[in-house]
Amino acid sequence: MNAETIRSSTLRAETPACQLLERQGLDYRGWWWVAPPRDTWLEAGQGTAVSADLGVRAAWLAAGRPAISPFAALPVQAGGAPPGAVLFWPKSHALGEWWLLWLCAILPEGTPLQLVGENQGGVRRVLKVLAALGLGCRKRDSARRCSLFETRLARVGIDPDAAWTTFETDPGDGPLTLTSHPGVFGHGKLDAGTLLLLETLPGVLPTGEGDVLDDVPGDVLDMGCGDGILAAWLARRGARVTAVDVNAFAVEASRRTLAANDLVGEALESDVYSALDGRTFAAIVSNPPFHQERAVDYGPAARLILEAPDHLEAGGQLIIVANAFLPYPDLLERAFGGFEILADDRRFRVYRAVRG
């Protein structure tokens, strides 16, 4: 038994999908764990995480485990192909299909692939997906309301880049071209909450002649940028925009959206403020997420609000839109000592808080 196995044997899997994998008793040394959940059994065990989620990769690296992004230079390109891969089937089936196509495109033919996920998340659909691609498949195991399938990769003749889509939207003052990808918030459409935020911003952000933000005293931060609609809207008005998201697909989508509209802005992977090195902004705008897959998770939004004063200049504004039922007023009160509601359509509210 090697040191890796000894170390991981002292921990038990926490998530149902990992508990199903744990009971297989297989040697996963060198395997890729693709789109994995947070689970200390994985992070202390064997193999390499391949994830678009910066928070997941940071946790693996903090545990001394290798972790890579699908947008980074991959070890397989230098002859370091893994002996196998496990794909955790995501909530977005289109995103799961992208991961599958991507693995078929970059890993050697015949590489073993396991696919695991919760039954209520639709993992059983992988049987039809694999059949449509001409890949054989068998069910290996099921437990904890999860299923585990296995197959071998092959060339399928479909470019995973075909998943990138563009669409036109008009937030009220002229069309923008948005680039999106499965798994990115608001994929393929303009979210109603974001639209309310866009309708509200002209009344609260300083504007110069012709509604151009040429007198904004500093940078504007788009937190949780998604497909880049807010970043593009702000950049078109002359704002100096930094767009951040924990999701590498969202960061890439924002970069492509800015480029598609001939706009300038910076897009960075960041777990809330982690990549900003203490920078401060004249304004932070956001439609913050409150889901992690199917689970409600207020953590990122709470950090966004509570840490915002440290990233705002004196007099700087935090402007966010949220579902009306979410418990953000208490957080805004704690962080800023007060706030105002700029818009409320019963579904969504736009809040503003100002750093004194």
PDB file of N, CA, C and O in Angstrom, residues 33-108:
ATOM      1  N   TRP A  33      -9.905  13.247 -12.089  1.00  0.00           N
ATOM      2  CA  TRP A  33     -11.239  13.448 -11.526  1.00  0.00           C
ATOM      3  C   TRP A  33     -11.806  14.708 -12.192  1.00  0.00           C
ATOM      4  O   TRP A  33     -11.338  15.818 -11.912  1.00  0.00           O
ATOM      5  N   VAL A  34     -12.762  14.551 -13.061  1.00  0.00           N
ATOM      6  CA  VAL A  34     -13.211  15.647 -13.925  1.00  0.00           C
ATOM      7  C   VAL A  34     -14.493  16.252 -13.371  1.00  0.00           C
ATOM      8  O   VAL A  34     -15.467  15.537 -13.119  1.00  0.00           O
ATOM      9  N   ALA A  35     -14.470  17.576 -13.170  1.00  0.00           N
ATOM     10  CA  ALA A  35     -15.594  18.322 -12.585  1.00  0.00           C
ATOM     11  C   ALA A  35     -16.008  17.748 -11.235  1.00  0.00           C
ATOM     12  O   ALA A  35     -17.190  17.513 -10.974  1.00  0.00           O
ATOM     13  N   PRO A  36     -15.050  17.535 -10.327  1.00  0.00           N
ATOM     14  CA  PRO A  36     -15.377  16.877  -9.056  1.00  0.00           C
ATOM     15  C   PRO A  36     -16.062  17.822  -8.088  1.00  0.00           C
ATOM     16  O   PRO A  36     -15.885  19.048  -8.152  1.00  0.00           O
ATOM     17  N   PRO A  37     -16.810  17.274  -7.132  1.00  0.00           N
ATOM     18  CA  PRO A  37     -17.347  18.084  -6.041  1.00  0.00           C
ATOM     19  C   PRO A  37     -16.265  18.313  -4.996  1.00  0.00           C
ATOM     20  O   PRO A  37     -15.190  17.703  -5.047  1.00  0.00           O
ATOM     21  N   ARG A  38     -16.533  19.185  -4.048  1.00  0.00           N
ATOM     22  CA  ARG A  38     -15.653  19.302  -2.881  1.00  0.00           C
ATOM     23  C   ARG A  38     -15.866  18.069  -2.006  1.00  0.00           C
ATOM     24  O   ARG A  38     -16.971  17.773  -1.585  1.00  0.00           O
ATOM     25  N   ASP A  39     -14.798  17.342  -1.746  1.00  0.00           N
ATOM     26  CA  ASP A  39     -14.866  16.145  -0.920  1.00  0.00           C
ATOM     27  C   ASP A  39     -13.455  15.848  -0.439  1.00  0.00           C
ATOM     28  O   ASP A  39     -12.545  15.661  -1.253  1.00  0.00           O
ATOM     29  N   THR A  40     -13.248  15.816   0.880  1.00  0.00           N
ATOM     30  CA  THR A  40     -11.900  15.638   1.410  1.00  0.00           C
ATOM     31  C   THR A  40     -11.319  14.275   1.061  1.00  0.00           C
ATOM     32  O   THR A  40     -10.102  14.112   0.997  1.00  0.00           O
ATOM     33  N   TRP A  41     -12.178  13.271   0.833  1.00  0.00           N
ATOM     34  CA  TRP A  41     -11.680  11.951   0.418  1.00  0.00           C
ATOM     35  C   TRP A  41     -10.969  12.057  -0.922  1.00  0.00           C
ATOM     36  O   TRP A  41      -9.901  11.470  -1.122  1.00  0.00           O
ATOM     37  N   LEU A  42     -11.549  12.823  -1.848  1.00  0.00           N
ATOM     38  CA  LEU A  42     -10.898  13.047  -3.140  1.00  0.00           C
ATOM     39  C   LEU A  42      -9.625  13.861  -2.970  1.00  0.00           C
ATOM     40  O   LEU A  42      -8.575  13.542  -3.525  1.00  0.00           O
ATOM     41  N   GLU A  43      -9.732  14.951  -2.218  1.00  0.00           N
ATOM     42  CA  GLU A  43      -8.627  15.897  -2.106  1.00  0.00           C
ATOM     43  C   GLU A  43      -7.416  15.296  -1.392  1.00  0.00           C
ATOM     44  O   GLU A  43      -6.289  15.757  -1.583  1.00  0.00           O
ATOM     45  N   ALA A  44      -7.636  14.269  -0.585  1.00  0.00           N
ATOM     46  CA  ALA A  44      -6.525  13.624   0.126  1.00  0.00           C
ATOM     47  C   ALA A  44      -6.115  12.316  -0.527  1.00  0.00           C
ATOM     48  O   ALA A  44      -5.241  11.618  -0.013  1.00  0.00           O
ATOM     49  N   GLY A  45      -6.704  11.995  -1.656  1.00  0.00           N
ATOM     50  CA  GLY A  45      -6.482  10.683  -2.235  1.00  0.00           C
ATOM     51  C   GLY A  45      -5.552  10.660  -3.423  1.00  0.00           C
ATOM     52  O   GLY A  45      -4.441  11.168  -3.368  1.00  0.00           O
ATOM     53  N   GLN A  46      -6.031  10.100  -4.519  1.00  0.00           N
ATOM     54  CA  GLN A  46      -5.191   9.824  -5.669  1.00  0.00           C
ATOM     55  C   GLN A  46      -5.674  10.609  -6.880  1.00  0.00           C
ATOM     56  O   GLN A  46      -6.828  11.004  -6.961  1.00  0.00           O
ATOM     57  N   GLY A  47      -4.767  10.813  -7.844  1.00  0.00           N
ATOM     58  CA  GLY A  47      -5.165  11.406  -9.101  1.00  0.00           C
ATOM     59  C   GLY A  47      -5.117  12.922  -9.117  1.00  0.00           C
ATOM     60  O   GLY A  47      -4.644  13.582  -8.195  1.00  0.00           O
ATOM     61  N   THR A  48      -5.645  13.492 -10.203  1.00  0.00           N
ATOM     62  CA  THR A  48      -5.584  14.920 -10.496  1.00  0.00           C
ATOM     63  C   THR A  48      -6.983  15.460 -10.734  1.00  0.00           C
ATOM     64  O   THR A  48      -7.781  14.842 -11.440  1.00  0.00           O
ATOM     65  N   ALA A  49      -7.285  16.620 -10.151  1.00  0.00           N
ATOM     66  CA  ALA A  49      -8.560  17.272 -10.410  1.00  0.00           C
ATOM     67  C   ALA A  49      -8.473  18.060 -11.714  1.00  0.00           C
ATOM     68  O   ALA A  49      -7.501  18.779 -11.957  1.00  0.00           O
ATOM     69  N   VAL A  50      -9.492  17.930 -12.537  1.00  0.00           N
ATOM     70  CA  VAL A  50      -9.639  18.754 -13.734  1.00  0.00           C
ATOM     71  C   VAL A  50     -10.956  19.496 -13.563  1.00  0.00           C
ATOM     72  O   VAL A  50     -12.031  18.890 -13.616  1.00  0.00           O
ATOM     73  N   SER A  51     -10.884  20.788 -13.321  1.00  0.00           N
ATOM     74  CA  SER A  51     -12.086  21.531 -12.957  1.00  0.00           C
ATOM     75  C   SER A  51     -12.039  22.944 -13.508  1.00  0.00           C
ATOM     76  O   SER A  51     -10.981  23.582 -13.528  1.00  0.00           O
ATOM     77  N   ALA A  52     -13.214  23.434 -13.904  1.00  0.00           N
ATOM     78  CA  ALA A  52     -13.351  24.838 -14.291  1.00  0.00           C
ATOM     79  C   ALA A  52     -13.632  25.715 -13.087  1.00  0.00           C
ATOM     80  O   ALA A  52     -13.706  26.937 -13.223  1.00  0.00           O
ATOM     81  N   ASP A  53     -13.793  25.122 -11.900  1.00  0.00           N
ATOM     82  CA  ASP A  53     -14.112  25.853 -10.685  1.00  0.00           C
ATOM     83  C   ASP A  53     -12.817  26.178  -9.936  1.00  0.00           C
ATOM     84  O   ASP A  53     -12.137  25.280  -9.429  1.00  0.00           O
ATOM     85  N   LEU A  54     -12.497  27.468  -9.859  1.00  0.00           N
ATOM     86  CA  LEU A  54     -11.265  27.879  -9.197  1.00  0.00           C
ATOM     87  C   LEU A  54     -11.254  27.466  -7.736  1.00  0.00           C
ATOM     88  O   LEU A  54     -10.202  27.091  -7.198  1.00  0.00           O
ATOM     89  N   GLY A  55     -12.406  27.505  -7.055  1.00  0.00           N
ATOM     90  CA  GLY A  55     -12.455  27.119  -5.656  1.00  0.00           C
ATOM     91  C   GLY A  55     -12.099  25.667  -5.455  1.00  0.00           C
ATOM     92  O   GLY A  55     -11.400  25.316  -4.487  1.00  0.00           O
ATOM     93  N   VAL A  56     -12.567  24.798  -6.334  1.00  0.00           N
ATOM     94  CA  VAL A  56     -12.226  23.373  -6.251  1.00  0.00           C
ATOM     95  C   VAL A  56     -10.725  23.182  -6.461  1.00  0.00           C
ATOM     96  O   VAL A  56     -10.051  22.470  -5.700  1.00  0.00           O
ATOM     97  N   ARG A  57     -10.179  23.832  -7.486  1.00  0.00           N
ATOM     98  CA  ARG A  57      -8.748  23.670  -7.764  1.00  0.00           C
ATOM     99  C   ARG A  57      -7.902  24.200  -6.609  1.00  0.00           C
ATOM    100  O   ARG A  57      -6.889  23.596  -6.242  1.00  0.00           O
ATOM    101  N   ALA A  58      -8.321  25.319  -6.020  1.00  0.00           N
ATOM    102  CA  ALA A  58      -7.570  25.888  -4.900  1.00  0.00           C
ATOM    103  C   ALA A  58      -7.563  24.929  -3.713  1.00  0.00           C
ATOM    104  O   ALA A  58      -6.544  24.790  -3.020  1.00  0.00           O
ATOM    105  N   ALA A  59      -8.686  24.256  -3.459  1.00  0.00           N
ATOM    106  CA  ALA A  59      -8.750  23.305  -2.349  1.00  0.00           C
ATOM    107  C   ALA A  59      -7.807  22.134  -2.590  1.00  0.00           C
ATOM    108  O   ALA A  59      -7.125  21.667  -1.665  1.00  0.00           O
ATOM    109  N   TRP A  60      -7.758  21.629  -3.810  1.00  0.00           N
ATOM    110  CA  TRP A  60      -6.847  20.531  -4.122  1.00  0.00           C
ATOM    111  C   TRP A  60      -5.391  20.967  -3.957  1.00  0.00           C
ATOM    112  O   TRP A  60      -4.577  20.251  -3.366  1.00  0.00           O
ATOM    113  N   LEU A  61      -5.065  22.122  -4.483  1.00  0.00           N
ATOM    114  CA  LEU A  61      -3.690  22.598  -4.383  1.00  0.00           C
ATOM    115  C   LEU A  61      -3.297  22.828  -2.927  1.00  0.00           C
ATOM    116  O   LEU A  61      -2.159  22.535  -2.526  1.00  0.00           O
ATOM    117  N   ALA A  62      -4.240  23.345  -2.116  1.00  0.00           N
ATOM    118  CA  ALA A  62      -3.963  23.559  -0.699  1.00  0.00           C
ATOM    119  C   ALA A  62      -3.703  22.246   0.023  1.00  0.00           C
ATOM    120  O   ALA A  62      -2.975  22.208   1.020  1.00  0.00           O
ATOM    121  N   ALA A  63      -4.302  21.159  -0.473  1.00  0.00           N
ATOM    122  CA  ALA A  63      -4.086  19.833   0.113  1.00  0.00           C
ATOM    123  C   ALA A  63      -2.868  19.131  -0.478  1.00  0.00           C
ATOM    124  O   ALA A  63      -2.614  17.960  -0.178  1.00  0.00           O
ATOM    125  N   GLY A  64      -2.135  19.844  -1.333  1.00  0.00           N
ATOM    126  CA  GLY A  64      -0.950  19.252  -1.942  1.00  0.00           C
ATOM    127  C   GLY A  64      -1.253  18.327  -3.100  1.00  0.00           C
ATOM    128  O   GLY A  64      -0.408  17.514  -3.482  1.00  0.00           O
ATOM    129  N   ARG A  65      -2.447  18.462  -3.668  1.00  0.00           N
ATOM    130  CA  ARG A  65      -2.853  17.601  -4.777  1.00  0.00           C
ATOM    131  C   ARG A  65      -2.824  18.377  -6.085  1.00  0.00           C
ATOM    132  O   ARG A  65      -3.092  19.590  -6.114  1.00  0.00           O
ATOM    133  N   PRO A  66      -2.532  17.738  -7.210  1.00  0.00           N
ATOM    134  CA  PRO A  66      -2.509  18.439  -8.497  1.00  0.00           C
ATOM    135  C   PRO A  66      -3.920  18.775  -8.976  1.00  0.00           C
ATOM    136  O   PRO A  66      -4.860  17.996  -8.789  1.00  0.00           O
ATOM    137  N   ALA A  67      -4.051  19.935  -9.599  1.00  0.00           N
ATOM    138  CA  ALA A  67      -5.346  20.385 -10.118  1.00  0.00           C
ATOM    139  C   ALA A  67      -5.098  21.269 -11.330  1.00  0.00           C
ATOM    140  O   ALA A  67      -4.217  22.139 -11.302  1.00  0.00           O
ATOM    141  N   ILE A  68      -5.873  21.067 -12.387  1.00  0.00           N
ATOM    142  CA  ILE A  68      -5.677  21.822 -13.621  1.00  0.00           C
ATOM    143  C   ILE A  68      -7.018  22.286 -14.172  1.00  0.00           C
ATOM    144  O   ILE A  68      -8.062  21.714 -13.888  1.00  0.00           O
ATOM    145  N   SER A  69      -6.950  23.349 -14.949  1.00  0.00           N
ATOM    146  CA  SER A  69      -8.115  23.899 -15.630  1.00  0.00           C
ATOM    147  C   SER A  69      -8.178  23.351 -17.053  1.00  0.00           C
ATOM    148  O   SER A  69      -7.131  23.111 -17.672  1.00  0.00           O
ATOM    149  N   PRO A  70      -9.363  23.162 -17.610  1.00  0.00           N
ATOM    150  CA  PRO A  70      -9.442  22.717 -19.010  1.00  0.00           C
ATOM    151  C   PRO A  70      -8.910  23.762 -19.987  1.00  0.00           C
ATOM    152  O   PRO A  70      -8.681  23.454 -21.153  1.00  0.00           O
ATOM    153  N   PHE A  71      -8.704  25.010 -19.510  1.00  0.00           N
ATOM    154  CA  PHE A  71      -8.178  26.061 -20.382  1.00  0.00           C
ATOM    155  C   PHE A  71      -6.671  26.235 -20.225  1.00  0.00           C
ATOM    156  O   PHE A  71      -6.077  27.088 -20.879  1.00  0.00           O
ATOM    157  N   ALA A  72      -6.041  25.440 -19.365  1.00  0.00           N
ATOM    158  CA  ALA A  72      -4.595  25.527 -19.154  1.00  0.00           C
ATOM    159  C   ALA A  72      -3.882  24.535 -20.059  1.00  0.00           C
ATOM    160  O   ALA A  72      -4.494  23.659 -20.677  1.00  0.00           O
ATOM    161  N   ALA A  73      -2.566  24.686 -20.133  1.00  0.00           N
ATOM    162  CA  ALA A  73      -1.760  23.683 -20.830  1.00  0.00           C
ATOM    163  C   ALA A  73      -1.885  22.369 -20.066  1.00  0.00           C
ATOM    164  O   ALA A  73      -1.668  22.319 -18.856  1.00  0.00           O
ATOM    165  N   LEU A  74      -2.253  21.324 -20.765  1.00  0.00           N
ATOM    166  CA  LEU A  74      -2.554  20.052 -20.121  1.00  0.00           C
ATOM    167  C   LEU A  74      -1.376  19.091 -20.208  1.00  0.00           C
ATOM    168  O   LEU A  74      -0.680  19.042 -21.227  1.00  0.00           O
ATOM    169  N   PRO A  75      -1.137  18.304 -19.152  1.00  0.00           N
ATOM    170  CA  PRO A  75      -0.011  17.369 -19.183  1.00  0.00           C
ATOM    171  C   PRO A  75      -0.127  16.340 -20.295  1.00  0.00           C
ATOM    172  O   PRO A  75       0.884  15.833 -20.772  1.00  0.00           O
ATOM    173  N   VAL A  76      -1.348  16.037 -20.738  1.00  0.00           N
ATOM    174  CA  VAL A  76      -1.505  15.055 -21.812  1.00  0.00           C
ATOM    175  C   VAL A  76      -0.864  15.541 -23.105  1.00  0.00           C
ATOM    176  O   VAL A  76      -0.416  14.760 -23.940  1.00  0.00           O
ATOM    177  N   GLN A  77      -0.766  16.879 -23.255  1.00  0.00           N
ATOM    178  CA  GLN A  77      -0.157  17.437 -24.456  1.00  0.00           C
ATOM    179  C   GLN A  77       1.348  17.214 -24.486  1.00  0.00           C
ATOM    180  O   GLN A  77       1.990  17.369 -25.507  1.00  0.00           O
ATOM    181  N   ALA A  78       1.900  16.862 -23.322  1.00  0.00           N
ATOM    182  CA  ALA A  78       3.329  16.550 -23.248  1.00  0.00           C
ATOM    183  C   ALA A  78       3.543  15.055 -23.043  1.00  0.00           C
ATOM    184  O   ALA A  78       4.572  14.632 -22.525  1.00  0.00           O
ATOM    185  N   GLY A  79       2.557  14.267 -23.420  1.00  0.00           N
ATOM    186  CA  GLY A  79       2.682  12.824 -23.304  1.00  0.00           C
ATOM    187  C   GLY A  79       2.294  12.269 -21.955  1.00  0.00           C
ATOM    188  O   GLY A  79       2.537  11.095 -21.681  1.00  0.00           O
ATOM    189  N   GLY A  80       1.681  13.107 -21.109  1.00  0.00           N
ATOM    190  CA  GLY A  80       1.322  12.650 -19.776  1.00  0.00           C
ATOM    191  C   GLY A  80      -0.135  12.280 -19.642  1.00  0.00           C
ATOM    192  O   GLY A  80      -0.822  12.772 -18.742  1.00  0.00           O
ATOM    193  N   ALA A  81      -0.634  11.445 -20.539  1.00  0.00           N
ATOM    194  CA  ALA A  81      -2.039  11.054 -20.497  1.00  0.00           C
ATOM    195  C   ALA A  81      -2.318  10.217 -19.250  1.00  0.00           C
ATOM    196  O   ALA A  81      -1.504   9.367 -18.866  1.00  0.00           O
ATOM    197  N   PRO A  82      -3.454  10.420 -18.609  1.00  0.00           N
ATOM    198  CA  PRO A  82      -3.791   9.622 -17.427  1.00  0.00           C
ATOM    199  C   PRO A  82      -4.214   8.214 -17.818  1.00  0.00           C
ATOM    200  O   PRO A  82      -4.667   7.984 -18.952  1.00  0.00           O
ATOM    201  N   PRO A  83      -4.124   7.251 -16.892  1.00  0.00           N
ATOM    202  CA  PRO A  83      -4.582   5.886 -17.191  1.00  0.00           C
ATOM    203  C   PRO A  83      -6.091   5.771 -17.267  1.00  0.00           C
ATOM    204  O   PRO A  83      -6.608   4.758 -17.761  1.00  0.00           O
ATOM    205  N   GLY A  84      -6.822   6.780 -16.782  1.00  0.00           N
ATOM    206  CA  GLY A  84      -8.281   6.751 -16.822  1.00  0.00           C
ATOM    207  C   GLY A  84      -8.819   8.065 -16.293  1.00  0.00           C
ATOM    208  O   GLY A  84      -8.080   8.929 -15.829  1.00  0.00           O
ATOM    209  N   ALA A  85     -10.138   8.213 -16.393  1.00  0.00           N
ATOM    210  CA  ALA A  85     -10.781   9.444 -15.927  1.00  0.00           C
ATOM    211  C   ALA A  85     -12.145   9.107 -15.347  1.00  0.00           C
ATOM    212  O   ALA A  85     -12.807   8.155 -15.776  1.00  0.00           O
ATOM    213  N   VAL A  86     -12.550   9.901 -14.356  1.00  0.00           N
ATOM    214  CA  VAL A  86     -13.894   9.822 -13.779  1.00  0.00           C
ATOM    215  C   VAL A  86     -14.561  11.166 -14.013  1.00  0.00           C
ATOM    216  O   VAL A  86     -14.044  12.202 -13.587  1.00  0.00           O
ATOM    217  N   LEU A  87     -15.690  11.160 -14.690  1.00  0.00           N
ATOM    218  CA  LEU A  87     -16.451  12.380 -14.948  1.00  0.00           C
ATOM    219  C   LEU A  87     -17.650  12.421 -14.016  1.00  0.00           C
ATOM    220  O   LEU A  87     -18.498  11.528 -14.037  1.00  0.00           O
ATOM    221  N   PHE A  88     -17.711  13.459 -13.188  1.00  0.00           N
ATOM    222  CA  PHE A  88     -18.865  13.685 -12.324  1.00  0.00           C
ATOM    223  C   PHE A  88     -19.911  14.434 -13.142  1.00  0.00           C
ATOM    224  O   PHE A  88     -19.717  15.593 -13.506  1.00  0.00           O
ATOM    225  N   TRP A  89     -21.013  13.757 -13.433  1.00  0.00           N
ATOM    226  CA  TRP A  89     -22.011  14.325 -14.333  1.00  0.00           C
ATOM    227  C   TRP A  89     -22.675  15.538 -13.667  1.00  0.00           C
ATOM    228  O   TRP A  89     -23.219  15.438 -12.577  1.00  0.00           O
ATOM    229  N   PRO A  90     -22.632  16.710 -14.321  1.00  0.00           N
ATOM    230  CA  PRO A  90     -23.125  17.931 -13.686  1.00  0.00           C
ATOM    231  C   PRO A  90     -24.627  18.123 -13.849  1.00  0.00           C
ATOM    232  O   PRO A  90     -25.303  17.397 -14.590  1.00  0.00           O
ATOM    233  N   LYS A  91     -25.134  19.122 -13.151  1.00  0.00           N
ATOM    234  CA  LYS A  91     -26.549  19.478 -13.238  1.00  0.00           C
ATOM    235  C   LYS A  91     -26.940  19.833 -14.662  1.00  0.00           C
ATOM    236  O   LYS A  91     -28.015  19.462 -15.137  1.00  0.00           O
ATOM    237  N   SER A  92     -26.080  20.578 -15.348  1.00  0.00           N
ATOM    238  CA  SER A  92     -26.325  20.942 -16.742  1.00  0.00           C
ATOM    239  C   SER A  92     -25.918  19.788 -17.649  1.00  0.00           C
ATOM    240  O   SER A  92     -24.734  19.470 -17.770  1.00  0.00           O
ATOM    241  N   HIS A  93     -26.890  19.156 -18.284  1.00  0.00           N
ATOM    242  CA  HIS A  93     -26.573  18.025 -19.161  1.00  0.00           C
ATOM    243  C   HIS A  93     -25.727  18.468 -20.350  1.00  0.00           C
ATOM    244  O   HIS A  93     -24.846  17.740 -20.804  1.00  0.00           O
ATOM    245  N   ALA A  94     -25.994  19.687 -20.850  1.00  0.00           N
ATOM    246  CA  ALA A  94     -25.197  20.191 -21.971  1.00  0.00           C
ATOM    247  C   ALA A  94     -23.736  20.361 -21.564  1.00  0.00           C
ATOM    248  O   ALA A  94     -22.827  20.115 -22.362  1.00  0.00           O
ATOM    249  N   LEU A  95     -23.501  20.756 -20.310  1.00  0.00           N
ATOM    250  CA  LEU A  95     -22.129  20.865 -19.828  1.00  0.00           C
ATOM    251  C   LEU A  95     -21.505  19.480 -19.696  1.00  0.00           C
ATOM    252  O   LEU A  95     -20.330  19.277 -20.038  1.00  0.00           O
ATOM    253  N   GLY A  96     -22.271  18.502 -19.208  1.00  0.00           N
ATOM    254  CA  GLY A  96     -21.762  17.143 -19.142  1.00  0.00           C
ATOM    255  C   GLY A  96     -21.366  16.616 -20.511  1.00  0.00           C
ATOM    256  O   GLY A  96     -20.328  15.967 -20.677  1.00  0.00           O
ATOM    257  N   GLU A  97     -22.189  16.925 -21.520  1.00  0.00           N
ATOM    258  CA  GLU A  97     -21.870  16.495 -22.880  1.00  0.00           C
ATOM    259  C   GLU A  97     -20.600  17.164 -23.375  1.00  0.00           C
ATOM    260  O   GLU A  97     -19.791  16.546 -24.073  1.00  0.00           O
ATOM    261  N   TRP A  98     -20.412  18.469 -23.005  1.00  0.00           N
ATOM    262  CA  TRP A  98     -19.171  19.141 -23.406  1.00  0.00           C
ATOM    263  C   TRP A  98     -17.968  18.443 -22.794  1.00  0.00           C
ATOM    264  O   TRP A  98     -16.985  18.183 -23.495  1.00  0.00           O
ATOM    265  N   TRP A  99     -18.011  18.145 -21.482  1.00  0.00           N
ATOM    266  CA  TRP A  99     -16.892  17.468 -20.850  1.00  0.00           C
ATOM    267  C   TRP A  99     -16.597  16.136 -21.541  1.00  0.00           C
ATOM    268  O   TRP A  99     -15.432  15.769 -21.759  1.00  0.00           O
ATOM    269  N   LEU A 100     -17.647  15.425 -21.890  1.00  0.00           N
ATOM    270  CA  LEU A 100     -17.464  14.130 -22.550  1.00  0.00           C
ATOM    271  C   LEU A 100     -16.789  14.301 -23.908  1.00  0.00           C
ATOM    272  O   LEU A 100     -15.830  13.580 -24.244  1.00  0.00           O
ATOM    273  N   LEU A 101     -17.254  15.263 -24.701  1.00  0.00           N
ATOM    274  CA  LEU A 101     -16.644  15.515 -26.007  1.00  0.00           C
ATOM    275  C   LEU A 101     -15.201  15.969 -25.858  1.00  0.00           C
ATOM    276  O   LEU A 101     -14.321  15.576 -26.637  1.00  0.00           O
ATOM    277  N   TRP A 102     -14.949  16.789 -24.850  1.00  0.00           N
ATOM    278  CA  TRP A 102     -13.595  17.295 -24.614  1.00  0.00           C
ATOM    279  C   TRP A 102     -12.651  16.149 -24.263  1.00  0.00           C
ATOM    280  O   TRP A 102     -11.523  16.075 -24.774  1.00  0.00           O
ATOM    281  N   LEU A 103     -13.109  15.240 -23.402  1.00  0.00           N
ATOM    282  CA  LEU A 103     -12.272  14.097 -23.042  1.00  0.00           C
ATOM    283  C   LEU A 103     -12.005  13.207 -24.249  1.00  0.00           C
ATOM    284  O   LEU A 103     -10.881  12.712 -24.438  1.00  0.00           O
ATOM    285  N   CYS A 104     -13.027  13.004 -25.079  1.00  0.00           N
ATOM    286  CA  CYS A 104     -12.836  12.202 -26.297  1.00  0.00           C
ATOM    287  C   CYS A 104     -11.818  12.846 -27.234  1.00  0.00           C
ATOM    288  O   CYS A 104     -11.075  12.147 -27.938  1.00  0.00           O
ATOM    289  N   ALA A 105     -11.777  14.180 -27.231  1.00  0.00           N
ATOM    290  CA  ALA A 105     -10.898  14.897 -28.158  1.00  0.00           C
ATOM    291  C   ALA A 105      -9.450  14.920 -27.702  1.00  0.00           C
ATOM    292  O   ALA A 105      -8.538  14.947 -28.538  1.00  0.00           O
ATOM    293  N   ILE A 106      -9.216  14.920 -26.365  1.00  0.00           N
ATOM    294  CA  ILE A 106      -7.835  15.149 -25.909  1.00  0.00           C
ATOM    295  C   ILE A 106      -7.147  13.913 -25.348  1.00  0.00           C
ATOM    296  O   ILE A 106      -5.919  13.872 -25.312  1.00  0.00           O
ATOM    297  N   LEU A 107      -7.909  12.920 -24.908  1.00  0.00           N
ATOM    298  CA  LEU A 107      -7.275  11.723 -24.334  1.00  0.00           C
ATOM    299  C   LEU A 107      -7.171  10.616 -25.382  1.00  0.00           C
ATOM    300  O   LEU A 107      -7.957  10.571 -26.331  1.00  0.00           O
ATOM    301  N   PRO A 108      -6.222   9.718 -25.223  1.00  0.00           N
ATOM    302  CA  PRO A 108      -6.045   8.640 -26.209  1.00  0.00           C
ATOM    303  C   PRO A 108      -7.276   7.745 -26.318  1.00  0.00           C
ATOM    304  O   PRO A 108      -7.997   7.524 -25.339  1.00  0.00           O
TER     305      PRO A 108
END
